[in-house]
DNA sequence: TTTCATACTTGTAACGATTACAAAATTGTA
DNA sequence: TACAATTTTGTAATCGTTACAAGTATGAAA
């Protein structure tokens, strides 16, 4: 059982109920939700929750490195709890986004054509294992 | 001198003046403009041009493979004329987006954790050659 | 060349994700 | 307990994009 209150403090974020709940959601569901998905999910529990709070909180979390902000291919920002290096795979059939632990650390701090690489984002598209299996 | 009219026909797109001008722009400036940037640029020449036309045209071009649609990290769609395999590097200082010809064809049709990879998109961030040089 | 159906373009209105902002509520601390 | 600072809230605004309907242009058939 993770102490999310402590986790937030360690990152210099004063833990409020809203912040704890949002972080808890990101941890428990470990998917790649949008701000709106999180907002909808927490509405039951916290009827007065404001969408603005969700947006502000997620942005703050990402800035402090508590979570990761993703811009995949649908023109909406998504967030995830998993901050370890990994890449993303999106299935074009079922639209599920998978984390792939394969890392490309070789790219880190590499120099390409004189440019210094600080971050790399890799996004794969294709057909996932499940969809391939059920195709047969 | 490229015959853009012919190029469009070859891709099954009836060439109108608007379409030719938009394609010409993408070719001549070979950057990664948004629909709005293209719209602003062509306004002088074609005062009656509609933004809807620009959006529709770009989407059609991308579907037929005349150009490439990019979703980089700013939550707006960008387009480019360069359809050859390459990756993108964005400088965090000057915000310029560079094409890097280094390709990762090794990823093509690869199988990762049972998933079949059909497309891969690689996006690097860092400090570009120019900005590094001028830092000294 | 004229006619006409089809396809293209235009402009406005609407949409969805996100942000700005000010007021209300909460918090930690003195 | 009191108060200043921070957080949350709700509404309105913004920005990129799309829907839609009306107007315009096009190209093939007569």
Tab-separated table of C-alpha atoms in Angstrom, chain A residues 4-115:
chain	number	residue	atom	x	y	z
A	4	UNK	CA	0.348	8.798	-1.727
A	5	UNK	CA	0.292	11.616	0.799
A	6	UNK	CA	3.985	11.053	1.522
A	7	UNK	CA	4.765	10.571	-2.169
A	8	UNK	CA	3.313	13.986	-2.961
A	9	UNK	CA	5.179	15.632	-0.101
A	10	UNK	CA	8.423	14.126	-1.316
A	11	UNK	CA	7.839	15.835	-4.652
A	12	UNK	CA	7.110	19.162	-2.990
A	13	UNK	CA	3.370	19.062	-3.600
A	14	UNK	CA	1.135	19.746	-0.583
A	15	UNK	CA	-1.264	16.803	-0.528
A	16	UNK	CA	-4.923	17.724	-0.701
A	17	UNK	CA	-7.754	15.229	-0.859
A	18	UNK	CA	-8.278	15.948	-4.563
A	19	UNK	CA	-4.615	15.476	-5.357
A	20	UNK	CA	-4.419	12.214	-3.458
A	21	UNK	CA	-7.494	10.833	-5.185
A	22	UNK	CA	-6.230	11.775	-8.630
A	23	UNK	CA	-2.842	10.211	-7.989
A	24	UNK	CA	-4.527	7.130	-6.549
A	25	UNK	CA	-6.600	6.782	-9.697
A	26	UNK	CA	-3.564	7.035	-11.930
A	27	UNK	CA	-1.800	4.391	-9.875
A	28	UNK	CA	-4.695	1.959	-9.508
A	29	UNK	CA	-5.799	1.948	-13.124
A	30	UNK	CA	-2.318	2.372	-14.584
A	31	UNK	CA	-3.651	3.168	-18.045
A	32	UNK	CA	-3.228	6.377	-20.048
A	33	UNK	CA	-6.292	8.408	-19.149
A	34	UNK	CA	-7.160	11.908	-20.288
A	35	UNK	CA	-8.056	14.605	-17.770
A	36	UNK	CA	-11.701	14.097	-18.636
A	37	UNK	CA	-11.615	10.343	-18.024
A	38	UNK	CA	-10.206	10.953	-14.567
A	39	UNK	CA	-12.775	13.644	-13.920
A	40	UNK	CA	-15.656	11.353	-14.900
A	41	UNK	CA	-14.289	8.518	-12.802
A	42	UNK	CA	-13.943	10.595	-9.640
A	43	UNK	CA	-17.275	12.393	-9.984
A	44	UNK	CA	-19.155	9.723	-8.014
A	45	UNK	CA	-16.858	9.892	-5.067
A	46	UNK	CA	-16.333	13.647	-5.151
A	47	UNK	CA	-19.408	15.323	-6.652
A	48	UNK	CA	-18.007	18.820	-6.235
A	49	UNK	CA	-14.762	18.076	-8.030
A	50	UNK	CA	-14.006	20.664	-10.682
A	51	UNK	CA	-12.545	19.828	-14.052
A	52	UNK	CA	-10.170	22.744	-13.654
A	53	UNK	CA	-8.753	21.086	-10.561
A	54	UNK	CA	-8.090	17.917	-12.508
A	55	UNK	CA	-6.276	19.819	-15.254
A	56	UNK	CA	-4.247	21.895	-12.798
A	57	UNK	CA	-3.360	18.891	-10.688
A	58	UNK	CA	-2.211	16.764	-13.601
A	59	UNK	CA	-0.092	19.580	-14.954
A	60	UNK	CA	1.496	20.119	-11.551
A	61	UNK	CA	2.174	16.394	-11.131
A	62	UNK	CA	3.834	16.209	-14.528
A	63	UNK	CA	5.986	19.272	-13.835
A	64	UNK	CA	7.254	17.775	-10.597
A	65	UNK	CA	7.878	14.413	-12.193
A	66	UNK	CA	5.258	12.493	-10.233
A	67	UNK	CA	3.633	11.301	-13.449
A	68	UNK	CA	4.338	11.481	-17.172
A	69	UNK	CA	2.492	13.589	-19.707
A	70	UNK	CA	1.911	11.971	-23.089
A	71	UNK	CA	0.866	13.423	-26.409
A	72	UNK	CA	0.065	10.453	-28.525
A	73	UNK	CA	-1.750	10.535	-31.823
A	74	UNK	CA	-5.214	11.760	-30.935
A	75	UNK	CA	-4.616	15.365	-30.089
A	76	UNK	CA	-5.493	15.111	-26.482
A	77	UNK	CA	-3.088	14.912	-23.602
A	78	UNK	CA	-2.890	11.714	-21.605
A	79	UNK	CA	-1.157	10.960	-18.345
A	80	UNK	CA	0.373	7.884	-16.802
A	81	UNK	CA	1.736	6.779	-13.473
A	82	UNK	CA	4.537	4.711	-14.958
A	83	UNK	CA	7.588	6.993	-14.982
A	84	UNK	CA	10.109	4.282	-15.836
A	85	UNK	CA	11.533	4.419	-19.373
A	86	UNK	CA	9.266	2.631	-21.816
A	87	UNK	CA	7.586	3.122	-25.154
A	88	UNK	CA	3.989	2.952	-26.330
A	89	UNK	CA	2.172	0.697	-28.709
A	90	UNK	CA	-1.325	1.433	-29.902
A	91	UNK	CA	-3.437	-1.239	-31.518
A	92	UNK	CA	-5.250	0.032	-34.605
A	93	UNK	CA	-8.036	-2.516	-34.058
A	94	UNK	CA	-8.952	-2.251	-30.383
A	95	UNK	CA	-7.306	1.138	-29.725
A	96	UNK	CA	-5.720	-0.104	-26.517
A	97	UNK	CA	-2.427	1.539	-25.649
A	98	UNK	CA	0.178	-0.837	-24.298
A	99	UNK	CA	3.350	-0.017	-22.411
A	100	UNK	CA	6.335	-1.759	-23.937
A	101	UNK	CA	9.218	-2.124	-21.547
A	102	UNK	CA	11.726	-2.256	-24.378
A	103	UNK	CA	13.779	0.877	-23.952
A	104	UNK	CA	15.941	2.827	-26.323
A	105	UNK	CA	18.398	4.141	-23.799
A	106	UNK	CA	20.917	4.143	-26.612
A	107	UNK	CA	19.253	7.360	-27.743
A	108	UNK	CA	19.751	9.108	-24.405
A	109	UNK	CA	22.336	11.890	-24.583
A	110	UNK	CA	23.229	10.755	-28.053
A	111	UNK	CA	24.365	13.273	-30.588
A	112	UNK	CA	22.680	13.172	-33.975
A	113	UNK	CA	23.750	15.483	-36.774
A	114	UNK	CA	25.177	17.816	-34.133
A	115	UNK	CA	21.952	17.954	-32.112
